Coordinates of N, CA and C and ligand atoms in Angstrom, one line a residue:
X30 N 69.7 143.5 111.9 CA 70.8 143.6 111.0 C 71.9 142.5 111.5
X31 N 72.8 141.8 110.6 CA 73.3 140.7 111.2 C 74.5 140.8 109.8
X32 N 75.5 141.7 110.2 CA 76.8 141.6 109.9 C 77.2 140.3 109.7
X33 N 77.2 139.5 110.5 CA 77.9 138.1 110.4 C 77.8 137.6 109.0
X34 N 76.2 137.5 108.5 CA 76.0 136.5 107.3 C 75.6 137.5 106.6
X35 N 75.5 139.1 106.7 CA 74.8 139.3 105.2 C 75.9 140.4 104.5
X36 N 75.8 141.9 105.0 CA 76.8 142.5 103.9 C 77.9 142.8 104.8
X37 N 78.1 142.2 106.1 CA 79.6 142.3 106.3 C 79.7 143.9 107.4
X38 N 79.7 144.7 106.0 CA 79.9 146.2 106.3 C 78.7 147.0 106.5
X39 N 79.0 148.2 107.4 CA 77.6 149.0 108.0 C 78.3 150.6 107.9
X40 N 77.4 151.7 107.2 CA 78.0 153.0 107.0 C 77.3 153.5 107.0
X41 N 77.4 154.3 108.5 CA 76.5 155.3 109.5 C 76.6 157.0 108.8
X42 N 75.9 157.5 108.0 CA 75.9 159.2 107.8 C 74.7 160.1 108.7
X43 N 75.4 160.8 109.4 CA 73.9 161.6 109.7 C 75.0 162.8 110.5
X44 N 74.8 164.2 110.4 CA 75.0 165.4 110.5 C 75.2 165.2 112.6
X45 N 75.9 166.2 112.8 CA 75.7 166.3 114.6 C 74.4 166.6 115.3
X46 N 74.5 165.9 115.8 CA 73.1 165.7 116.9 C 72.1 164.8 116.5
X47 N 72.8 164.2 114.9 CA 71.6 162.8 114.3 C 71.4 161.7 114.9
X48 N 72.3 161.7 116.2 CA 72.2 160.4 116.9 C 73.5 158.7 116.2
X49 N 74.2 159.4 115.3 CA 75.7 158.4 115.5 C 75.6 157.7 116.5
X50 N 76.1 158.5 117.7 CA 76.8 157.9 118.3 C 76.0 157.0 119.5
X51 N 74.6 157.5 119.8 CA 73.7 156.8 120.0 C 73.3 155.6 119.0
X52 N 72.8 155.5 117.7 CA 72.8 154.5 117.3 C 73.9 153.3 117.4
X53 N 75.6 153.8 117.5 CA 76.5 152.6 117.8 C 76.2 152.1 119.0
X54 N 76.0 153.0 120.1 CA 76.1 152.6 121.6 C 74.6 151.3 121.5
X55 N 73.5 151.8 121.3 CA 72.1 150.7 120.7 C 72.9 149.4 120.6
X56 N 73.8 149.4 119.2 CA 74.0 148.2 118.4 C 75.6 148.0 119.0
X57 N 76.0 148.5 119.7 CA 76.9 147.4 120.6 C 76.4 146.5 121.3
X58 N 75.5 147.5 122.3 CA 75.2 146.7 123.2 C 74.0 145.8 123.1
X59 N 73.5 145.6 122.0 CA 72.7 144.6 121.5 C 73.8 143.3 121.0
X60 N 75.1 144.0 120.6 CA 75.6 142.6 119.9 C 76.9 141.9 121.5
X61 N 77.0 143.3 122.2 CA 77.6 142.2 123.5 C 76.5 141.2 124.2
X62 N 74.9 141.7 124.1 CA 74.1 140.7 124.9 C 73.8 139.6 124.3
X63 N 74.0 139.5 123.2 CA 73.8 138.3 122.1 C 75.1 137.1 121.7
X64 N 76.4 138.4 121.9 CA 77.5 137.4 121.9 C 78.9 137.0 122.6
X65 N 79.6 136.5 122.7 CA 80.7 136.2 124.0 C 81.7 137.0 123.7
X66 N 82.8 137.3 123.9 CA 84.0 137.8 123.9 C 84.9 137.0 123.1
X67 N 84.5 135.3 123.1 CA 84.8 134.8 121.9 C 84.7 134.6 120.9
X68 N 83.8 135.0 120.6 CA 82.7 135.6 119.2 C 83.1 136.7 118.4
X69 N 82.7 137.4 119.1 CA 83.0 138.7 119.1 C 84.2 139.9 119.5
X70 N 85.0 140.6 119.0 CA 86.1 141.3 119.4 C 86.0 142.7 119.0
X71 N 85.9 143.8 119.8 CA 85.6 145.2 118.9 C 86.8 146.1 119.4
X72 N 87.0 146.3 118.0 CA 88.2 147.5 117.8 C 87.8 148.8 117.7
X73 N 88.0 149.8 118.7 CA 87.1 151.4 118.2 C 88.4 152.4 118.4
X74 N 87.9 152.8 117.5 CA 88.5 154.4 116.9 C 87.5 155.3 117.4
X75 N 87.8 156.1 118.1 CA 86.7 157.2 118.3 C 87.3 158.5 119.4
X76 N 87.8 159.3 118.3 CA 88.7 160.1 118.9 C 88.1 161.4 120.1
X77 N 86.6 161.5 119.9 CA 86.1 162.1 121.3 C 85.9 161.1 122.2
X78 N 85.9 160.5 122.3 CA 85.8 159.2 123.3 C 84.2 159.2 123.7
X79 N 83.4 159.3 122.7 CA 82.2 159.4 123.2 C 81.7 157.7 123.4
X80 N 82.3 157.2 122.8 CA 81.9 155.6 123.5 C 82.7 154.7 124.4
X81 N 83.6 155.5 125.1 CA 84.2 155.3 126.3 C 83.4 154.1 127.4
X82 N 84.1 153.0 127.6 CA 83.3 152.0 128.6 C 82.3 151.3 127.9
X83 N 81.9 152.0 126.6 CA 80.6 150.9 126.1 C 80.7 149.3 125.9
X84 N 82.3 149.3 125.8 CA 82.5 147.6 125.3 C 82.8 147.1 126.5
X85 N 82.3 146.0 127.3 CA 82.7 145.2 128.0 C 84.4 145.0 127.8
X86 N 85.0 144.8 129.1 CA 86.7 144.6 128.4 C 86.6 142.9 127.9
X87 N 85.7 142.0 128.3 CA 86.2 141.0 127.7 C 85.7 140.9 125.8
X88 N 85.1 141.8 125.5 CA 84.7 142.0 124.5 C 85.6 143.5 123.3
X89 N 86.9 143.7 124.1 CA 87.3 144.9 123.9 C 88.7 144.8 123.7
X90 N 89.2 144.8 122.3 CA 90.4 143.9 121.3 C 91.2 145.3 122.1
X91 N 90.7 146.8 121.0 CA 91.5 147.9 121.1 C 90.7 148.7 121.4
X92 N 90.9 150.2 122.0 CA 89.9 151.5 121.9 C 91.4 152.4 121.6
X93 N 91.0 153.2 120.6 CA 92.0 154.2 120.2 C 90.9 155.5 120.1
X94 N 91.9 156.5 120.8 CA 91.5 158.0 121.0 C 92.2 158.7 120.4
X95 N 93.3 158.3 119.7 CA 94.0 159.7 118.8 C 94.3 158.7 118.1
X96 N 95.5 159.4 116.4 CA 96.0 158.5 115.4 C 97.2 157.7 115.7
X97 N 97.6 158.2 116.8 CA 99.1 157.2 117.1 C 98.7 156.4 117.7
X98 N 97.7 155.9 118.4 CA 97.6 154.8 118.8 C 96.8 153.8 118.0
X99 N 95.7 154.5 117.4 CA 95.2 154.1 116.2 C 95.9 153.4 115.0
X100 N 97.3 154.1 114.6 CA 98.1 153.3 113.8 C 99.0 152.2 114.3
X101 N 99.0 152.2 115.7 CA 99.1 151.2 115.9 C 98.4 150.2 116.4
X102 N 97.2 150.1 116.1 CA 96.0 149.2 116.5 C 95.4 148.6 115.0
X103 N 95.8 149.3 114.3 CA 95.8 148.8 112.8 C 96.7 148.4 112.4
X104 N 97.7 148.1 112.5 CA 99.1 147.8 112.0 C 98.9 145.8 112.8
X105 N 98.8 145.9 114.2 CA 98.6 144.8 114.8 C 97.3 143.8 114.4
X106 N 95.9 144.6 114.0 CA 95.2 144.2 113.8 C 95.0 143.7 111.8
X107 N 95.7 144.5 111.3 CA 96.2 144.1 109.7 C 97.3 142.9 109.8
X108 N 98.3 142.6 111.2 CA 98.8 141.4 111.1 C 98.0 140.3 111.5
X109 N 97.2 140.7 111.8 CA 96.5 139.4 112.6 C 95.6 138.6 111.5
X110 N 94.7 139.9 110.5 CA 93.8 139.3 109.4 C 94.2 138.9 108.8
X111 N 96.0 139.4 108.1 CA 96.5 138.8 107.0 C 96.8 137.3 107.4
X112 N 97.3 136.6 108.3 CA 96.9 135.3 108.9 C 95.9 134.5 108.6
X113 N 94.9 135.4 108.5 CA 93.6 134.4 108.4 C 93.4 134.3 106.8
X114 N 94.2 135.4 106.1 CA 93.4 135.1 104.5 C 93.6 134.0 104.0
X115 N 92.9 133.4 103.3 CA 92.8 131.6 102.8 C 93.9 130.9 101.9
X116 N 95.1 130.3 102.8 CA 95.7 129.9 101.5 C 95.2 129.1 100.5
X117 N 96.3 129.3 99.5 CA 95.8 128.9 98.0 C 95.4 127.3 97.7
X118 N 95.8 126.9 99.0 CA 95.4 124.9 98.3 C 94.1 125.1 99.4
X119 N 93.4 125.9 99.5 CA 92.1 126.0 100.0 C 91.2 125.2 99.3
X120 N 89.9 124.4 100.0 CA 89.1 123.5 99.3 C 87.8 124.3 99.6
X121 N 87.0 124.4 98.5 CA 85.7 124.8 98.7 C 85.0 124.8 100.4
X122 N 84.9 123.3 100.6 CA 84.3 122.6 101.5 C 85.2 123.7 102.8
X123 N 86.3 124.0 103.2 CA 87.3 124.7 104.1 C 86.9 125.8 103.9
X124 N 86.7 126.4 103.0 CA 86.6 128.3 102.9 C 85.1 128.2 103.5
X125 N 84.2 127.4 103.4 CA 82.4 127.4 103.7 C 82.6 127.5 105.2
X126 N 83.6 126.7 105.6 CA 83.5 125.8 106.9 C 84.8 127.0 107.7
X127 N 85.6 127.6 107.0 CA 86.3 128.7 107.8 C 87.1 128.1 109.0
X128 N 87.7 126.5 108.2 CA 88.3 125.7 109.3 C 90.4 126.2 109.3
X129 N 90.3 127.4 108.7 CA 92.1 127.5 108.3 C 92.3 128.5 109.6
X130 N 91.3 128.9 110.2 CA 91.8 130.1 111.5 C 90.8 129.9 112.5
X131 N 91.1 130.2 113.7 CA 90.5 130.3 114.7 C 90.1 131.7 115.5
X132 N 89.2 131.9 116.6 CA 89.2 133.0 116.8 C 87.8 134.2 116.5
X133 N 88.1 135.0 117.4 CA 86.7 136.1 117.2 C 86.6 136.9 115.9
X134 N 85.6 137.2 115.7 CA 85.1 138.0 114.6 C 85.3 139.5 114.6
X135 N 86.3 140.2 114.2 CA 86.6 141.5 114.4 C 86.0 142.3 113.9
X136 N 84.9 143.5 114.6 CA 84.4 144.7 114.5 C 85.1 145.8 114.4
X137 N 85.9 146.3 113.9 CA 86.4 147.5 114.0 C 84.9 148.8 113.9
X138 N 85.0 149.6 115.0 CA 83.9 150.5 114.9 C 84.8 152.0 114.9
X139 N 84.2 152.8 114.2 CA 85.1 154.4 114.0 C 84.0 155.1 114.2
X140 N 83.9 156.1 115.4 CA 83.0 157.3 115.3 C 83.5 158.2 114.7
X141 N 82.9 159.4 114.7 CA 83.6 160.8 113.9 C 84.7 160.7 112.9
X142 N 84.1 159.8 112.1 CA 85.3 159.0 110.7 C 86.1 160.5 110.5
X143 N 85.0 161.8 110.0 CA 85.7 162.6 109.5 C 86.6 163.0 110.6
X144 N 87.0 162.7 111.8 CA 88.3 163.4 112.6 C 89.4 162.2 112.3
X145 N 89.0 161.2 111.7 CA 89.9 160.1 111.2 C 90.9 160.7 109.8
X146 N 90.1 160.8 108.9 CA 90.4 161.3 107.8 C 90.4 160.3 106.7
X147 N 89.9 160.3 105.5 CA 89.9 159.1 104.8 C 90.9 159.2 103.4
X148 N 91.7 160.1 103.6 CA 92.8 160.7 102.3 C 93.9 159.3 102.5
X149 N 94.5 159.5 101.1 CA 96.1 158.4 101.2 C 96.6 158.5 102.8
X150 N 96.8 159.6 103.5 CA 97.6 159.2 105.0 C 96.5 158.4 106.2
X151 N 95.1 158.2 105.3 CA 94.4 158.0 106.6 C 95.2 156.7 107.3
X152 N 94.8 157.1 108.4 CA 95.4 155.3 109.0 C 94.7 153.9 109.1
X153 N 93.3 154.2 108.3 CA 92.4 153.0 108.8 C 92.7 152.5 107.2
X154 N 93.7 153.2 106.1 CA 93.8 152.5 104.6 C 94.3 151.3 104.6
X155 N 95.3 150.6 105.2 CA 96.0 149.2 105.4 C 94.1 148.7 105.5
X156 N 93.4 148.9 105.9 CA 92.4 148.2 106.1 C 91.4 147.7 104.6
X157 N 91.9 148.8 103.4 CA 91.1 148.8 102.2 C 91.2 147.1 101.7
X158 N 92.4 146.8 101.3 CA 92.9 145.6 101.1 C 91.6 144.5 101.6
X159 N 91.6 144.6 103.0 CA 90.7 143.5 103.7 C 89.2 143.2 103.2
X160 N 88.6 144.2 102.6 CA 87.7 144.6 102.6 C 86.7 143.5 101.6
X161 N 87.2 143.0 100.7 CA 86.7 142.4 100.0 C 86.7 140.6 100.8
X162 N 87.6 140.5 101.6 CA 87.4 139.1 102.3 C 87.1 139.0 103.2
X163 N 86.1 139.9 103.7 CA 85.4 140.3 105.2 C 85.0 139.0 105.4
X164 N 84.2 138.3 104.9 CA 83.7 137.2 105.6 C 84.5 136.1 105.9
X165 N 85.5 136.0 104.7 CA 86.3 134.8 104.8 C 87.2 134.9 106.2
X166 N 87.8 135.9 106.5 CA 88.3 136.6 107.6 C 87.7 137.1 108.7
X167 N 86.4 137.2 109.1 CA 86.1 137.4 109.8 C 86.0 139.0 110.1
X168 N 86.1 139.9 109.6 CA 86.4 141.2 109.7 C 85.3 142.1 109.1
X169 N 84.6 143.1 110.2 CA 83.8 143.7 109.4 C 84.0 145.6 110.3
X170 N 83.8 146.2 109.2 CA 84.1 147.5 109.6 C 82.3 148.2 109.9
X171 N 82.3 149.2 111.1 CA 81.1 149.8 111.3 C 81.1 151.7 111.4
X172 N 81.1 152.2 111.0 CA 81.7 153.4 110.7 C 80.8 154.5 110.2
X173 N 80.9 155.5 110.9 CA 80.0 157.0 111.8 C 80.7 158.1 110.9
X174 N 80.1 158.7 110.2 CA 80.4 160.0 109.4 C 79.7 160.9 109.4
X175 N 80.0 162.3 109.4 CA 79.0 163.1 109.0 C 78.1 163.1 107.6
X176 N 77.1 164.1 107.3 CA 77.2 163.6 105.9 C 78.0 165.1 105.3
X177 N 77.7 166.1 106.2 CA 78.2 167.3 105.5 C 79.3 167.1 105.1
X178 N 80.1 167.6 103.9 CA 81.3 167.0 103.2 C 81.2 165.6 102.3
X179 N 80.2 165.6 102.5 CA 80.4 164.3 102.1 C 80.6 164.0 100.4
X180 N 80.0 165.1 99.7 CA 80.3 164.8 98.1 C 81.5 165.3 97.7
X181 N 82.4 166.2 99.0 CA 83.6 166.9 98.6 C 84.8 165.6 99.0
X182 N 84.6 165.5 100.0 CA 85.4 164.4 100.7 C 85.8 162.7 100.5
X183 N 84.4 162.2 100.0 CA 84.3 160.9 99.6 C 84.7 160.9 98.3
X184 N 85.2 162.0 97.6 CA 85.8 161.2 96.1 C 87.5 160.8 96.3
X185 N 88.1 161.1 97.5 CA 89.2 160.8 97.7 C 89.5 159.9 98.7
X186 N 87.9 159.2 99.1 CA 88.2 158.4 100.3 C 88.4 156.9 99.7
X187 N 89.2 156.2 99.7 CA 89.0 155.0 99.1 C 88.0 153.6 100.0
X188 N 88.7 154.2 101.4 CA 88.0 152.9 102.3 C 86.4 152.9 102.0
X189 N 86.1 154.1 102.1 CA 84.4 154.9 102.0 C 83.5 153.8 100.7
X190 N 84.5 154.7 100.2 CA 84.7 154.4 98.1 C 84.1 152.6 98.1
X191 N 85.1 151.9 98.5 CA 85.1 150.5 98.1 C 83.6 150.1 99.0
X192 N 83.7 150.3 100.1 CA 82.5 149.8 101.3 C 81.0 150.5 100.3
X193 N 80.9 151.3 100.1 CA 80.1 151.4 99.0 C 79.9 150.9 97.8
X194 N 80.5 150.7 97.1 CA 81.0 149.7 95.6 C 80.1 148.3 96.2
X195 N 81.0 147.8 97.6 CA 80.5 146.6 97.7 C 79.1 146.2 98.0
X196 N 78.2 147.0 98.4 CA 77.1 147.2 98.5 C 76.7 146.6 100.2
X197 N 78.1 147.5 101.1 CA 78.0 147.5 102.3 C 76.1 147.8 103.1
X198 N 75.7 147.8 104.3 CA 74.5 147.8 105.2 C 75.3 149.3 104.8
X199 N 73.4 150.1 104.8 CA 73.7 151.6 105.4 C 72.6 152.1 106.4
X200 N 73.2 153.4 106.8 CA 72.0 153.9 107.6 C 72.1 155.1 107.7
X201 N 70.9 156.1 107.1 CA 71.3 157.1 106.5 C 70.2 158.3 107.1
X202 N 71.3 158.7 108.5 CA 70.4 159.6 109.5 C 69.9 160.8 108.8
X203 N 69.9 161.8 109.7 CA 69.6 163.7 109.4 C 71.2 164.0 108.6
X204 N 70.8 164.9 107.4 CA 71.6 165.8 106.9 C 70.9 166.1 105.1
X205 N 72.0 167.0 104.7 CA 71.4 167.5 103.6 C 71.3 166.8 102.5
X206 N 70.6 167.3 101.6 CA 69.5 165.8 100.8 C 71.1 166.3 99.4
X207 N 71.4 167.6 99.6 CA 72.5 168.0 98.4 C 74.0 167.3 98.5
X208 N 74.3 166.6 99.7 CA 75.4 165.7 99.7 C 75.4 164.9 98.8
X209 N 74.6 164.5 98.4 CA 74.2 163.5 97.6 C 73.7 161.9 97.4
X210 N 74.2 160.9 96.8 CA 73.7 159.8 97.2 C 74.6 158.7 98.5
X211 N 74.2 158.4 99.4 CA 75.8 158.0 100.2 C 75.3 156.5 100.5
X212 N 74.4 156.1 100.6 CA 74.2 154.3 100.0 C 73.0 153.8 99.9
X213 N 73.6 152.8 99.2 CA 72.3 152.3 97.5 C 71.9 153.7 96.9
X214 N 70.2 154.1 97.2 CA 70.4 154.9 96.3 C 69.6 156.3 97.3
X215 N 70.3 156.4 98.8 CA 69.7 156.9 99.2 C 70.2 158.3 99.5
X216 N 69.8 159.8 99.5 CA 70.3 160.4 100.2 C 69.7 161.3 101.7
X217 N 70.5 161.9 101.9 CA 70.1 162.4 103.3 C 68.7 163.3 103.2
X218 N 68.7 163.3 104.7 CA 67.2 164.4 104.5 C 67.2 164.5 106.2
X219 N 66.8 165.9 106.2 CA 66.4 166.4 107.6 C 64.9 165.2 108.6
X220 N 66.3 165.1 109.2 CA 65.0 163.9 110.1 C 65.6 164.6 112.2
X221 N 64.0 164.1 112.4 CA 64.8 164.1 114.1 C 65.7 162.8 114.4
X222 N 66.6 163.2 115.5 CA 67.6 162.3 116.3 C 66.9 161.0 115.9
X223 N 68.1 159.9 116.0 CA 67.7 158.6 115.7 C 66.5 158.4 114.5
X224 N 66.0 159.3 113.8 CA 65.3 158.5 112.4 C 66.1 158.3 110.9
X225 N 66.1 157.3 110.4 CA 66.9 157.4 109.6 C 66.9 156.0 108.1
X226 N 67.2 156.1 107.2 CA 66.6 154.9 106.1 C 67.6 153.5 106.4
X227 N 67.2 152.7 106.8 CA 68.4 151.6 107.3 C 68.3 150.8 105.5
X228 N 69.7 150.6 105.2 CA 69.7 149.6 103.2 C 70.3 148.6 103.9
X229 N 69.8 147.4 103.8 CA 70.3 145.7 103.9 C 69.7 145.3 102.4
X230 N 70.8 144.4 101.8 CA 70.2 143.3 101.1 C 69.1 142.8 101.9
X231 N 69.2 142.0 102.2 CA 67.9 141.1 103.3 C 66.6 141.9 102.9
X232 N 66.2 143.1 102.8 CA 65.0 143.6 103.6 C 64.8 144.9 102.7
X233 N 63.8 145.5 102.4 CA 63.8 146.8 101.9 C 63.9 147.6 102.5
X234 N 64.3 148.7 101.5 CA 65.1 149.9 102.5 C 63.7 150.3 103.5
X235 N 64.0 150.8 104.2 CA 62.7 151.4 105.0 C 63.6 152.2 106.2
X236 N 62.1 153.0 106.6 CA 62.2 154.3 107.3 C 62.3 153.6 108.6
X237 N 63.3 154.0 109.7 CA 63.2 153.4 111.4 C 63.7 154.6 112.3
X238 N 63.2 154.1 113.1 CA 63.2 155.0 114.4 C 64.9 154.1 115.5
X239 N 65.9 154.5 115.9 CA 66.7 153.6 116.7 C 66.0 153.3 117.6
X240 N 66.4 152.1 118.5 CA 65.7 152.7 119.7 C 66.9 152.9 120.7
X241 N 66.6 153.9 121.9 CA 67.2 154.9 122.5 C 66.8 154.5 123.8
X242 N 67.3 154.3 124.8 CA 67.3 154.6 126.2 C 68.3 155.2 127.0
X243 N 68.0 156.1 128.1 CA 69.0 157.0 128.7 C 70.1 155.9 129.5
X244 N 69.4 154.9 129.6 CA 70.6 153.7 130.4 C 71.7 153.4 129.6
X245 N 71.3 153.5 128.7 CA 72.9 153.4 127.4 C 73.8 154.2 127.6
X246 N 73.7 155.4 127.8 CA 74.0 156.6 128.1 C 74.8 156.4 129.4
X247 N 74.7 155.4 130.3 CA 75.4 155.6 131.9 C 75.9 154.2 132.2
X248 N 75.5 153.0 131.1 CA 75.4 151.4 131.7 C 76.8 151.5 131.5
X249 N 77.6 151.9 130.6 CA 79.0 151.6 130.0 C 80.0 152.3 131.1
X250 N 79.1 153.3 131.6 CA 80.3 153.9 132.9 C 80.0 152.9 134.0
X251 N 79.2 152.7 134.3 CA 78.7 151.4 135.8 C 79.5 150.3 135.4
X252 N 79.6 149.4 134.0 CA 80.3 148.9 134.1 C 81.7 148.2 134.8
Ligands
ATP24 N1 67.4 157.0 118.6 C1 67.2 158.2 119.2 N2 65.9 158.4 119.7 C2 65.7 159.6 120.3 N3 66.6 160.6 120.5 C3 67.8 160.4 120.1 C4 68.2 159.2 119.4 N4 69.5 159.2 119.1 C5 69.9 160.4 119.6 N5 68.9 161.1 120.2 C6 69.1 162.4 120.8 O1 70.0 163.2 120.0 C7 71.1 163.6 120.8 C8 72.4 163.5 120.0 O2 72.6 162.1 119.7 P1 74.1 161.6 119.4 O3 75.1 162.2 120.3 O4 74.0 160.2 119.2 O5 74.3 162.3 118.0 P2 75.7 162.3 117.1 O6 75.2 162.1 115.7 O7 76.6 161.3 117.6 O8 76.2 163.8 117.2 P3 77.7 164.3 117.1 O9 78.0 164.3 115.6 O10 77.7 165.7 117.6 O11 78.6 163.3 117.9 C9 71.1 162.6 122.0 O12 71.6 163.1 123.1 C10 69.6 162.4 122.2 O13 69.0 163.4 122.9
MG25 MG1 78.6 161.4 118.2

């Protein structure tokens, strides 16, 4: 999977004990061994702190554990992107080449989206805006939900809403097949921990297994 050049955005559904939060800890730490701290910059929301330590600090912009600090890690990080959006005497040749800003490529990652909330007060909305110039900016959201609620909840979520529209990466763990469809055209289904339908443009959807090691689980506290 490769955020950088294909859809940007990645939206994690699978019920508790589907392996969330194991799948992010996988694909962090696959994308700190691959990239620098100047490359790469990750912003996390994750109000149980279950990925506490996982980011290297030189690879580690913000970590927010509740909404007040969260809204202020968005507010800083929404000044920072609006900077980068392309002014208007932009030349083709300049927007390809992404020569108007400098600087790491921002991951914002949110586990337990639903303890976020995705209604008008959510605090990750300043972010909706961005969404459509993820690449030109540099900015890509990765984001852990249950799926339960999910047909009640997602008609009022807009961030959800648009990252779907755009035809964001999904990965669509264990939960009930009645939520309904939560991306491209897939919905949930009772699977064990870590199996789940990964949607890329790139590639057909298909069935994967994460892969999981208990060192993931301890490497971020050793750290
Ligand atoms: N890829 C995997 N392969 C094998 N087992 C896994 C995998 N991912 C998770 N598990 C097992 O499932 C358990 C729960 O995983 P995890 O904590 O990642 O789920 P979660 O979706 O984040 O749950 P919660 O919503 O409660 O936070 C893990 O402790 C592990 O035992
Ligand atoms: Mg979890």
């Amino acid at each position: 999977m490769d955020l950088a050049t294909d859809e940007s955005h990645l939206l994690v559904f699978g019920d508790s004990g589907s392996g969330k939060t194991s799948f992010l800890r996988t694909w962090i730490s696959a994308m700190v061994s691959r990239r620098s701290g100047w490359e790469v910059r990750f912003v996390v929301a994750d109000y149980r702190r279950s990925l506490l330590g996982q980011v290297p600090d030189e690879h580690l912009g913000a970590y927010a554990a509740d909404s007040e600090a969260l809204k202020v890690y968005v507010e800083q990080v929404s000044a920072k992107l609006r900077e980068r959006l392309p002014p208007s005497t932009i030349t083709p040749r300049e927007l390809a080449a992404r020569t108007w800003w400098e600087g790491p490529d921002i991951y914002l990652v949110v586990d337990d989206y639903d303890l976020v909330g995705g209604g008008p007060q959510s605090p990750l909305r300043p972010f909706v805006e961005f969404l459509p110039h993820a690449r030109d900016i540099g900015f890509h959201i990765v984001l852990a939900r249950r799926v339960a609620g999910s047909s009640r909840t997602l008609m009022t979520d807009l961030l959800v809403a648009r990252m779907q529209e755009m035809g964001s990466a999904g990965l669509v763990l264990s939960g009930d097949r009645r939520e309904g469809v939560l991306v491209g055209d897939q919905r949930a289904a009772v699977r064990p921990p870590g199996r789940g339908v990964l949607v890329t443009r790139r590639a057909p959807t298909e069935l994967i297994q994460v892969a999981f090691t208990e060192d993931l689980m301890t490497s971020g506290a050793a750290r």
